[in-house]
XYZ file of C-alpha atoms in Angstrom:
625
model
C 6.835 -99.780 140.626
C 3.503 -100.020 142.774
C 3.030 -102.278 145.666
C 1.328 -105.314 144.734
C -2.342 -104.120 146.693
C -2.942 -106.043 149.885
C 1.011 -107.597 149.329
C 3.141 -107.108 152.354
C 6.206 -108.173 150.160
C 7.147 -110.610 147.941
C 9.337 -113.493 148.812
C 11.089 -112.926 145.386
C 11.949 -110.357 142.789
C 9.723 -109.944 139.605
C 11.056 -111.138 136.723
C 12.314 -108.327 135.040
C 10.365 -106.668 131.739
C 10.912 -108.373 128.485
C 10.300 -105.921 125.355
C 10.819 -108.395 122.818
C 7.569 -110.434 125.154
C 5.164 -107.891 126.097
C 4.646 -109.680 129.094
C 3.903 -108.856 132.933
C 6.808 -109.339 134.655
C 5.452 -112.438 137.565
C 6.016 -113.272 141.209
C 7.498 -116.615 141.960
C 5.880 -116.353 145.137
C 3.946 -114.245 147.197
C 2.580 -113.419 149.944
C -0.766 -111.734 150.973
C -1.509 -110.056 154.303
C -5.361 -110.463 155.177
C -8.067 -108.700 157.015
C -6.963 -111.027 160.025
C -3.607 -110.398 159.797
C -2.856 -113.815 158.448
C -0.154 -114.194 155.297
C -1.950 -116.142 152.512
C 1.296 -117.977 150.740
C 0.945 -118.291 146.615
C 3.046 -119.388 144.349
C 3.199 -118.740 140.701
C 1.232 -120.576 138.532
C 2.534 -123.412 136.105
C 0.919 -124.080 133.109
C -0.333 -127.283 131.516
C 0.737 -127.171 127.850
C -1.695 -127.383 125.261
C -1.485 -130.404 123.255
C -3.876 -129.901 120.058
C -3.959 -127.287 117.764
C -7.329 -125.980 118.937
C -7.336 -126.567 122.149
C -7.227 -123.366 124.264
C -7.704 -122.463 128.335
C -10.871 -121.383 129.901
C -11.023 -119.399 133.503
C -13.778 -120.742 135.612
C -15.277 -118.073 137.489
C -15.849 -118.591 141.353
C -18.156 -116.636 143.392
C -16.922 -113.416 144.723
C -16.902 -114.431 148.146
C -14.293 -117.171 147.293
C -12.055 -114.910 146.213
C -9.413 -113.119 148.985
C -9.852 -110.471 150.972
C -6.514 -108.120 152.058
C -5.853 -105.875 154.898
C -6.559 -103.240 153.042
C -10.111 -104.129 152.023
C -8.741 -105.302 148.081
C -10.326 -108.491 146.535
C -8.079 -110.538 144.723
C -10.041 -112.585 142.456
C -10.365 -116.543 142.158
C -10.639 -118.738 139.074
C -9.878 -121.714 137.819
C -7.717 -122.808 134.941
C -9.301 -125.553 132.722
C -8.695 -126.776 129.211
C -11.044 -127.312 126.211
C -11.477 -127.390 122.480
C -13.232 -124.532 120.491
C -15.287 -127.312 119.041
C -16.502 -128.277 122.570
C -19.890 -127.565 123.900
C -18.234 -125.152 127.127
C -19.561 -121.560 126.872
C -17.429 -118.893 127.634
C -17.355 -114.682 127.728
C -14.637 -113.118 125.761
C -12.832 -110.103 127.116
C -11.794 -107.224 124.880
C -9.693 -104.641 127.225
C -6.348 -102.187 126.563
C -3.611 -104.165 128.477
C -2.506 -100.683 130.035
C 0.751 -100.708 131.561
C 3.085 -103.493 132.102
C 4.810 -102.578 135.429
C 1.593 -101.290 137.023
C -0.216 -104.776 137.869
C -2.349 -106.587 140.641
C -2.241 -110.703 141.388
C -5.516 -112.892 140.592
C -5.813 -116.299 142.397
C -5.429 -119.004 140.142
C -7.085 -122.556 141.391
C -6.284 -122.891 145.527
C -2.876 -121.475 145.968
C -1.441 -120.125 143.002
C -2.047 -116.555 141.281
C -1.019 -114.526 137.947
C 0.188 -111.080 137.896
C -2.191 -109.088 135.325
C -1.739 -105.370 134.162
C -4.133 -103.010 136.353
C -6.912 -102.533 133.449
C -7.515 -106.334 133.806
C -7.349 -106.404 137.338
C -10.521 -103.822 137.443
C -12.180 -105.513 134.672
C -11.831 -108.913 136.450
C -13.520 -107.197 139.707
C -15.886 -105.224 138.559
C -17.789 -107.812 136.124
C -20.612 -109.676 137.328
C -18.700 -113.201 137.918
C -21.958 -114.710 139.540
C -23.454 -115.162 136.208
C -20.528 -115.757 133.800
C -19.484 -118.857 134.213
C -16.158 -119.093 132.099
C -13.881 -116.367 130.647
C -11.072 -116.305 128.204
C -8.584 -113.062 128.688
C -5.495 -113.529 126.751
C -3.064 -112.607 129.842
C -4.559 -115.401 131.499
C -5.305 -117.967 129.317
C -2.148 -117.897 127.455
C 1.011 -118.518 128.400
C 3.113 -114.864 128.030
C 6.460 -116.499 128.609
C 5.913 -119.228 126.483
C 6.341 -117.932 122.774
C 5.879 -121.389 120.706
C 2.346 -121.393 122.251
C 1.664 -117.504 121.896
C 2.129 -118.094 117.966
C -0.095 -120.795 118.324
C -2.478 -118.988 119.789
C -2.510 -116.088 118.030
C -2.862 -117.688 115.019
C -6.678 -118.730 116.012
C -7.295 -115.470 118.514
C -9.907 -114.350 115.663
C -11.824 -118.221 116.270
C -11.634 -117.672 120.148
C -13.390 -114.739 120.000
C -15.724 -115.910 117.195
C -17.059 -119.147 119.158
C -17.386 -116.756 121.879
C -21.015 -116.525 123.384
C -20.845 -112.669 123.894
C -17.365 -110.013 124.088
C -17.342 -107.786 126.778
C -15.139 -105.066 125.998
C -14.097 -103.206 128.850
C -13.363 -99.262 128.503
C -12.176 -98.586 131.766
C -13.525 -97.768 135.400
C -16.647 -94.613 135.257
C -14.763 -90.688 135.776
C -16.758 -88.112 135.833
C -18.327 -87.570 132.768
C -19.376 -91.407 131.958
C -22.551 -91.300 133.206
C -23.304 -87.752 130.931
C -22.192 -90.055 127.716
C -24.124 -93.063 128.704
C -27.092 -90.801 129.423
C -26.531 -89.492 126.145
C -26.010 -93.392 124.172
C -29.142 -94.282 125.570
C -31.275 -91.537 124.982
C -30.430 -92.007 121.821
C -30.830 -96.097 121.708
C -34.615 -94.872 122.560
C -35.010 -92.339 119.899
C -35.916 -94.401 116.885
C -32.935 -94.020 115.201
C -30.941 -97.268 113.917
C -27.667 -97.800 111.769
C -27.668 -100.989 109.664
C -25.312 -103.280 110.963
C -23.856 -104.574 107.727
C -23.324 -101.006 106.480
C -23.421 -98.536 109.061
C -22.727 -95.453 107.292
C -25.031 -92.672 107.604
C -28.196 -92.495 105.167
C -29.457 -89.323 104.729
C -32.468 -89.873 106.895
C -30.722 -90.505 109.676
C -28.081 -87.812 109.510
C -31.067 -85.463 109.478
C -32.223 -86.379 112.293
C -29.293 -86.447 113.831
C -29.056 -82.894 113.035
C -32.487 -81.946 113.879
C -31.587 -83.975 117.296
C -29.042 -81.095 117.756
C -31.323 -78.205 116.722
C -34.266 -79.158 118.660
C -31.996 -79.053 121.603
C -32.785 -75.307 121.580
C -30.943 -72.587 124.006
C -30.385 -72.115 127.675
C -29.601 -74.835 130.623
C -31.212 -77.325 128.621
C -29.209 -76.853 125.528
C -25.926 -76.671 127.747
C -27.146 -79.846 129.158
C -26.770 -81.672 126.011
C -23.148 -79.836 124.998
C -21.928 -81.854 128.262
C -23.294 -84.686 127.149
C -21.313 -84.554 123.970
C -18.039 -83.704 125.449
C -18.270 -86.653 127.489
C -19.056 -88.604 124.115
C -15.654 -86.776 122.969
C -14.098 -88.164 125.880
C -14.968 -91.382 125.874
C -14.013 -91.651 122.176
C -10.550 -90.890 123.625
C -10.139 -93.932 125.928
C -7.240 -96.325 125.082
C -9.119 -99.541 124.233
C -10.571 -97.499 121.165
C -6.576 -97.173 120.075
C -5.434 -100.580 120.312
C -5.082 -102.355 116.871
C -5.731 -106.216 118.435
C -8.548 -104.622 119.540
C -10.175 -104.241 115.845
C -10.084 -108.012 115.659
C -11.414 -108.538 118.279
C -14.556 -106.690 117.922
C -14.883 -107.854 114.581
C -15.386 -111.430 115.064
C -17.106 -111.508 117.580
C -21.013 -112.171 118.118
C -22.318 -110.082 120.355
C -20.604 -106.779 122.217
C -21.255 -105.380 124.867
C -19.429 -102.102 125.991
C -18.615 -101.447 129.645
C -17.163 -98.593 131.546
C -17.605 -98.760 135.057
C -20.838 -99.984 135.867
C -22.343 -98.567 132.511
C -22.752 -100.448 129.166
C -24.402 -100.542 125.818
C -24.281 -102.061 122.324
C -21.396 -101.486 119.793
C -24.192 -99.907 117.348
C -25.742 -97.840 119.837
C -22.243 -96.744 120.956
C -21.623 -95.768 117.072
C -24.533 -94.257 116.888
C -23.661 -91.393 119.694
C -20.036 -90.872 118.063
C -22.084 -89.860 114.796
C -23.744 -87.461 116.820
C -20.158 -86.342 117.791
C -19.457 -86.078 114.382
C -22.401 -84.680 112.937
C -22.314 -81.675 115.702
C -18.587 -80.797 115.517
C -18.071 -81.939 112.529
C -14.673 -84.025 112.956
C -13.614 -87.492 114.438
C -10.866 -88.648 117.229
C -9.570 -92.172 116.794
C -12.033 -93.599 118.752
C -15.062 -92.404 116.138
C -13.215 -93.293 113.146
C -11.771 -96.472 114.669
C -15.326 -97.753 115.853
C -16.819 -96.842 112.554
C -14.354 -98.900 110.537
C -14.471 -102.273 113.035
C -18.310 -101.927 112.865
C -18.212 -102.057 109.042
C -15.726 -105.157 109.149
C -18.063 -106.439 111.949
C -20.926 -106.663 109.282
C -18.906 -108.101 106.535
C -17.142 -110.484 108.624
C -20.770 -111.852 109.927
C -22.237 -111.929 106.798
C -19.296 -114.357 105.423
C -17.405 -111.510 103.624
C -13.540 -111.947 103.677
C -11.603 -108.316 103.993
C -8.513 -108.213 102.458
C -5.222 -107.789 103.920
C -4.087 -105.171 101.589
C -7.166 -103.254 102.600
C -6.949 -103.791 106.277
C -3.544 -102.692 106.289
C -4.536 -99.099 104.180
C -7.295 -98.715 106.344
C -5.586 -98.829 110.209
C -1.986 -97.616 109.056
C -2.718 -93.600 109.178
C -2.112 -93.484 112.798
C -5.202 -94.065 114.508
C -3.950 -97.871 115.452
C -1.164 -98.528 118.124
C 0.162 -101.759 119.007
C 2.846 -102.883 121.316
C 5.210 -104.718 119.103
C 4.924 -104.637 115.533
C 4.480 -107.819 114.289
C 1.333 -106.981 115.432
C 0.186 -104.686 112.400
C 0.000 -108.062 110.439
C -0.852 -110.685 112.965
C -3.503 -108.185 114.818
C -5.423 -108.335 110.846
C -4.860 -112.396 109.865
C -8.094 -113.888 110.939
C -10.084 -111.487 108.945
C -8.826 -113.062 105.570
C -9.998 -115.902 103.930
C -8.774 -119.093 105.113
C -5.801 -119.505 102.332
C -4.424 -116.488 102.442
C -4.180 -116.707 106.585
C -2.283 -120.045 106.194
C 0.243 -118.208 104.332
C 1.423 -116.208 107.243
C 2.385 -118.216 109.939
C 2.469 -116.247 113.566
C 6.427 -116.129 114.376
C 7.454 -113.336 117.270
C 11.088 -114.936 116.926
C 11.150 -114.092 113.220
C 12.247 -110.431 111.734
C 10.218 -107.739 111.453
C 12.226 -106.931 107.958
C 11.214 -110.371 106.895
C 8.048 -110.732 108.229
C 7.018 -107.326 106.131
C 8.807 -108.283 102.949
C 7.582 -111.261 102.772
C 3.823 -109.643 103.492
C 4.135 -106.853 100.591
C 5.461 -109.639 97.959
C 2.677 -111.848 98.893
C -0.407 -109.432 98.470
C 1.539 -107.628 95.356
C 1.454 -111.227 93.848
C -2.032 -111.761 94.640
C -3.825 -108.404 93.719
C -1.857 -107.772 90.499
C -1.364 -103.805 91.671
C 1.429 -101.646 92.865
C -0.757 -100.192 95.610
C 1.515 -100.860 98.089
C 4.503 -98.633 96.388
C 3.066 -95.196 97.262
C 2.653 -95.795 101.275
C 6.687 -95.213 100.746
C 7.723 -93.938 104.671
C 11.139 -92.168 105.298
C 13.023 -93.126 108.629
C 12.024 -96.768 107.992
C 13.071 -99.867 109.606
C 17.327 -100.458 108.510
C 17.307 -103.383 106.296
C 13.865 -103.028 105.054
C 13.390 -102.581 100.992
C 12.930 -99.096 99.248
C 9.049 -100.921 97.708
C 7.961 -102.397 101.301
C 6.155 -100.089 103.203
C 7.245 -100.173 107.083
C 3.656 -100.722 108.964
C 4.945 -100.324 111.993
C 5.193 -96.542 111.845
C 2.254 -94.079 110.805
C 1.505 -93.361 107.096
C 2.413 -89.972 107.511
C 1.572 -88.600 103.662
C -2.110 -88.829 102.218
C -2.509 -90.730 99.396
C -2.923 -89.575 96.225
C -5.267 -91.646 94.276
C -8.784 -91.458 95.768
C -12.456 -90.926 94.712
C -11.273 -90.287 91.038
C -10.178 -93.709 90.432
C -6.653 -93.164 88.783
C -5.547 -95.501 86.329
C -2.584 -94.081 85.302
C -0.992 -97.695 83.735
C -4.266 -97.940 81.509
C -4.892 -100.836 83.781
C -1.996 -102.997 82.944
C -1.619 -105.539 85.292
C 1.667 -106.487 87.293
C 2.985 -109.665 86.866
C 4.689 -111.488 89.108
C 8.634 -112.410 87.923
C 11.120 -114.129 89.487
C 13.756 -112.315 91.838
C 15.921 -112.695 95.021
C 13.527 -112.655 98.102
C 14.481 -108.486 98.451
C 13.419 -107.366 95.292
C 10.257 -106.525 93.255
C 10.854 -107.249 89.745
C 8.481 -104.977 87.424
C 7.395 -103.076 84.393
C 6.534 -99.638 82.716
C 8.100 -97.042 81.587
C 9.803 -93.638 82.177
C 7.463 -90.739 80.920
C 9.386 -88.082 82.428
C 12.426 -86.462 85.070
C 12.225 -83.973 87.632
C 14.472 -81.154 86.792
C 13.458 -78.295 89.281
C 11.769 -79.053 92.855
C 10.487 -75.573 95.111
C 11.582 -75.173 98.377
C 8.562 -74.889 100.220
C 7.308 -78.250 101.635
C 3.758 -78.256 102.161
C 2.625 -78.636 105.494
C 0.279 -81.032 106.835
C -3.390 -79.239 107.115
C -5.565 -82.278 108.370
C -4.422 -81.742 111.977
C -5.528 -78.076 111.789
C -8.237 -78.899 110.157
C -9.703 -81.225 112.551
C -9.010 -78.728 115.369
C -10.558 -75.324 114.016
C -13.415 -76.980 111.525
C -15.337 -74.074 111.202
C -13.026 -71.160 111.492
C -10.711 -72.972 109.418
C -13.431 -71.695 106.405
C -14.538 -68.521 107.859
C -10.715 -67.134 107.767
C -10.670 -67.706 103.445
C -7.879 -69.927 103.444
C -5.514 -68.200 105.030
C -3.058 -71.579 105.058
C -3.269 -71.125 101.374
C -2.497 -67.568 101.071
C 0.708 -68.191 102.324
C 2.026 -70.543 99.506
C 1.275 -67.222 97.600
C 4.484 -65.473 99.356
C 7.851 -64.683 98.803
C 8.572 -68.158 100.680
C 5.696 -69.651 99.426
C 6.057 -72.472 96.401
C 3.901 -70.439 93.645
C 5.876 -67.620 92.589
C 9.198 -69.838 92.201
C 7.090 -72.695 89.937
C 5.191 -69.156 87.880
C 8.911 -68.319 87.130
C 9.757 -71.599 86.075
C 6.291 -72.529 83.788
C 6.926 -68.614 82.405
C 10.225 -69.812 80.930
C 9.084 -72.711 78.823
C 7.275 -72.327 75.149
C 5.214 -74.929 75.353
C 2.526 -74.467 77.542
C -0.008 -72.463 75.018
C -3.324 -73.653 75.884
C -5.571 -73.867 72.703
C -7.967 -72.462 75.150
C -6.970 -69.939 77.337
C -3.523 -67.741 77.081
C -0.670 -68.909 78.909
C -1.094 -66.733 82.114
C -4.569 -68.493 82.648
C -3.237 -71.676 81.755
C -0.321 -71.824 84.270
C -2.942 -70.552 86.881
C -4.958 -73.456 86.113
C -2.556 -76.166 85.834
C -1.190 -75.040 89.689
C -4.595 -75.323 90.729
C -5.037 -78.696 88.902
C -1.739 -79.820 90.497
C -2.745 -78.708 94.346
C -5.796 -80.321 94.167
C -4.878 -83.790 92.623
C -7.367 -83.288 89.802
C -10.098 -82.256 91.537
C -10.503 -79.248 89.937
C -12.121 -79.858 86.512
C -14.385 -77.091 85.277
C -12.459 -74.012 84.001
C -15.069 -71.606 85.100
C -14.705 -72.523 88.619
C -11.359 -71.123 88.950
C -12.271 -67.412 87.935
C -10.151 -67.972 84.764
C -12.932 -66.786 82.451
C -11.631 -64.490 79.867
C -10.363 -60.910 80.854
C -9.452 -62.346 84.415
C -5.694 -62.083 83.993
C -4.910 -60.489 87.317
C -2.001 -61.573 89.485
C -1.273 -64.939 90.283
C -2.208 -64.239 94.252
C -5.947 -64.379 93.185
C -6.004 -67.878 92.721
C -5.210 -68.137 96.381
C -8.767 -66.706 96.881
C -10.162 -68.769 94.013
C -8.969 -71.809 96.252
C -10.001 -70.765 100.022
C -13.467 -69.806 98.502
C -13.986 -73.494 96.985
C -11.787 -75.258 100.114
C -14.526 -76.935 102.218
C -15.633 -78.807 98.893
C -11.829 -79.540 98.112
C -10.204 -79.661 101.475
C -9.578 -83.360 101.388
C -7.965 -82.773 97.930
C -5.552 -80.231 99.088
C -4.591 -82.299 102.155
C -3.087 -84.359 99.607
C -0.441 -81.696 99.189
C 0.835 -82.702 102.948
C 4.563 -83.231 102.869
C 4.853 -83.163 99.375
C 6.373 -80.437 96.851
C 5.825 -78.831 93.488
C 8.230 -79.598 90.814
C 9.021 -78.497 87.316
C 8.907 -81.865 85.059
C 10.945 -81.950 81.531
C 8.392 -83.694 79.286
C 5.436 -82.690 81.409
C 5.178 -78.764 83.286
C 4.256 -79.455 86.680
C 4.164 -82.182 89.248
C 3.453 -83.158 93.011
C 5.985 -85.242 94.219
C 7.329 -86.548 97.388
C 9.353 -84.350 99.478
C 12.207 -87.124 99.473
C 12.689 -86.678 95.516
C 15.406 -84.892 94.204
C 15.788 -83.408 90.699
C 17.121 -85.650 88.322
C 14.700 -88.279 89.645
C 12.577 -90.736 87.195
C 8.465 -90.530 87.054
C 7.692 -93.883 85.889
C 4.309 -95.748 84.937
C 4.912 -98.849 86.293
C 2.234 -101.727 85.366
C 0.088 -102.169 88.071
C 0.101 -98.561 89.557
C -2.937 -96.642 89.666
C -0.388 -93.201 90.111
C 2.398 -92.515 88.913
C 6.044 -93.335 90.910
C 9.110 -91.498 91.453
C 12.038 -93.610 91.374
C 15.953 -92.892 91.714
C 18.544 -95.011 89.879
C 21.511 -96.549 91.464
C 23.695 -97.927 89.240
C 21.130 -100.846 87.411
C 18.553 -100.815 90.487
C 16.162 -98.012 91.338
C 14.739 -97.105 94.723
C 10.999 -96.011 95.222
C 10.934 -92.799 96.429
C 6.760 -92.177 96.095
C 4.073 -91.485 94.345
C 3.303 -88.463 92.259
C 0.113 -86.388 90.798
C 1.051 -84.850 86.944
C -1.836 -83.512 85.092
C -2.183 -85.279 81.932
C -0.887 -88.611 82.224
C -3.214 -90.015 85.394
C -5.946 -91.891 83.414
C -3.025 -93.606 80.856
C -2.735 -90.942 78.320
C 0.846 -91.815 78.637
C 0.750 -95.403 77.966
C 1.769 -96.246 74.637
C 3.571 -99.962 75.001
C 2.815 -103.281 76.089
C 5.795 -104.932 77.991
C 7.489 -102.234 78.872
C 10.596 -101.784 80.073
C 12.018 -103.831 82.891
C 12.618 -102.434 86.461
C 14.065 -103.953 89.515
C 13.305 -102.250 92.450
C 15.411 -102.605 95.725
């Protein structure tokens, strides 16, 4: 652990770190050598509680030159603690920051002789804002008490109104490196080039992604042109700073009125910061976290202001593919609540003592009641909390396999609602049917392309799918699901011969659908080569598809009974069930044990994805564990 800067020890240990609190670990007391060799005695500070439900804490900012000075030339910074109601006339500056580490912190003089151990990140935000002309603050490290959970769930559960009755949110990226001032050069250049992104809906019209592009062009070759490659790295880089990771973070942004970025001694406008990452985008052609991540909370942003509730379903879909991280994960839920309506926030109260098993099961039943759909079934994860049941998805950990439905809209239970039924608080009670049962699963696992694909855009293209050539070999999935299809007599194609037909159901399968129009595939008549050419068929249509065969990520071919060929799940198992089950939009795999059945994922088969297969009403019953 660092020294405490300017400390010349500390009367008493640190309380040790808590996990289960997230909380910097304090100083009962302390003392603080300064420039004139005096010891400056503090104590911890002791919180008044807060006695109404929206009453919250405000830091009032004293002059620099208030604050202390230590032997080593460090200011610890002065405030004051004071209490008020978000319905009270006191105007304060929200600040948006990446706590950073927990055991790497500074102290900050609270009123005359106390002070508050807060992580490093804060510390430098706290000195390097302009504190003459804020007035008040409210930092959550500060303002709430860490140690004191009762009031942390309290306060949680109106973080999103903090922020919103905020006068402006500074959110703090970090202290300036090297390359900050190239990005900011570049963000305001930019601001000043005529170009704007409507708040409400930010995503690219045409008009401005051509200029955008004919920003890059014009930039022309030589010095100049390297000039402006800097300028995007830097963008790169600062897309890659830790506050543009943190889930609370999302919220944060979202509700609040007016942001304003900082790094260093640098800032700018959320939309003019968005606007550079397109450039990012629009000149490599792929996102980091940061991009996506500031794309999505401006989009919310606009909603949110306008009066538009997001869903918590949707929410969770949107920030659950790995470009989130939070600290403890009650947090995927209670980082989301105050962008839902007011109803459907009041049904999940904040609780850090309760179980994160609970606390998800209880979520999934909730919005599954609510929305009518199964969406929730396919986000299925393997390794998943112990205790936690086979149709609640376990946010806490990335949602490592693409989904499957997408721009085609499946409707694979003919748009058959699910209906709530009673059954004990760990199981989902539902209907459908079962249309078929795996009998033969390949090998070969599909591996995960989006990672590679982000990293080697453009020769990712230029090398004609060499990823996909390999699912052609003697290890690759196609020639063991050819010699299955070959055996079975019912796969004549009124159309095509069987040969054609098998190439063009694989290709079907790969790409979820995606590949409608027989003559695209080469499968015109006489063009019964070997089954390797489809490989080039597919690497010479993958930039249009490439999201499509990402889909294939972690998942495997099998050999169906009543249908030839799925995609399934690289959990399932032959003998597994592919149900439509009301609700669904694909179909699921699910695995009986003994009168139960476990969700095991969602599947692509070709044929039964827009409710060809639905032929009931009821259906049959299914309780899922």
């Amino acid at each position: 652990m660092e020294p405490v800067p300017g400390a010349s020890r500390a009367h008493e240990a640190a309380i040790g770190l808590d996990e289960s609190l997230h909380a910097v670990p304090q100083h009962e007391e302390l003392y603080i050598e300064m420039q004139d060799g005096k010891l400056y005695f503090l104590k911890r500070c002791k919180y008044q509680p807060l006695t109404k439900a929206n009453e919250i804490r405000l830091l009032r900012v004293h002059p620099r030159s208030s604050g202390l000075t230590t032997i080593n030339n460090r200011l610890v910074p002065r405030y004051e603690l004071v209490h008020t109601t978000l319905d009270g006339e006191t105007e304060y500056t929200a600040i948006s920051y990446a706590w950073g580490k927990l055991n790497d912190y500074a102290p900050v003089l609270i009123n005359e002789a106390d002070c508050l151990m807060v992580t490093r990140s804060l510390f430098e935000a706290l000195c390097k804002l302009s504190m003459d002309h804020i007035g008040h603050l409210w930092v959550d490290q500060i303002c709430i008490d860490q140690y004191n959970v009762a009031e942390r769930n309290q306060q949680v559960q109106i973080m999103g109104e903090i922020f919103g009755k905020a006068s402006r949110t500074f959110v703090w990226l970090g202290m300036a490196d090297e390359t900050t001032q190239s990005a900011f050069d570049l963000i305001e250049t930019l601001a000043r080039s005529g170009l704007s992104i409507v708040e409400a809906d930010p995503r690219l019209r045409d008009d401005v992604r051509s200029h955008l592009q004919n920003f890059i062009s014009c930039q022309g070759s030589g010095s100049g042109y390297e000039t402006e490659k800097s300028r995007w790295v830097a963008m790169r880089k600062l897309s890659n700073r830790p506050w543009f990771t943190r889930l609370w973070t999302f919220q944060e942004v979202v509700t609040s009125k007016v942001v304003v970025f900082l790094c260093g001694e640098h800032s700018c406008t959320d939309v003019d910061l968005l606007l550079a990452f397109f450039l990012v985008d629009a000149e490599q052609g792929c996102r980091t976290r940061g991009i996506y991540n500031t794309e999505l909370a401006v989009i919310h942003r606009g909603w949110y202001l306008s009066g538009r509730w997001s869903r918590l379903i949707d929410l969770l879909l949107a920030t659950s593919h790995g470009t989130y991280d939070c600290a403890l994960p009650h947090d995927r839920i209670y980082a989301l609540l105050a962008l839902q309506d007011p109803q459907q926030r009041s049904m999940v109260p904040v609780d850090y003592h309760r179980s994160i098993q609970s606390l998800y099961t209880e979520v999934a039943s909730m919005m599954i009641s609510s929305t009518q759909n199964l969406r929730l079934l396919p986000r299925r994860r393997y390794n998943v909390l112990e205790g936690l049941p086979s149709w609640v998805p376990d946010w806490s950990c990335p949602n490592e396999d693409p989904p499957i439905d997408g721009t085609l809209d499946f409707s694979c239970s003919k748009n058959i609602v699910h209906i709530s039924e009673e059954s004990a608080p760990q199981y989902l009670l539902t209907r459908g049917n079962v249309v078929a049962q795996i009998t033969r699963i390949a090998a070969h696992r599909f591996p995960d392309l989006e990672q590679e694909y982000h990293q080697r855009f453009r020769s990712w293209f230029r090398d004609h799918g060499r990823i996909f050539r390999s699912w052609f070999g003697d290890h690759g999935p196609i020639p063991f699901i050819v010699a299955e299809l070959n055996k079975r007599s019912d796969l004549q194609h009124y159309k095509v011969e069987k040969k054609r037909y098998i190439k063009w159901l694989i290709a079907m399968t790969v790409t979820c659908g995606r590949f409608h129009e027989e003559g695209s595939f080469g499968f015109r008549a006489g063009n019964t080569g070997s089954y390797s050419d489809l490989s080039t068929i597919i690497a010479s249509y993958g930039q249009s598809y490439c999201l499509s065969l990402m889909k294939c990520a972690r998942r495997r071919l099998a050999v169906l009974d009543k249908y030839p060929l799925g995609l399934v799940p690289e959990g399932a198992e032959p003998g597994d069930l592919v149900c439509v089950l009301h609700g669904s939009s694909t179909p699921i795999i699910l695995r009986r044990v003994e009168k139960e059945f476990e969700v095991i994922g969602e599947c692509y088969v070709h044929g039964i994805m827009y409710g060809e297969a639905v032929n009931w009403s009821e259906g049959n019953k299914f309780l899922l564990r």
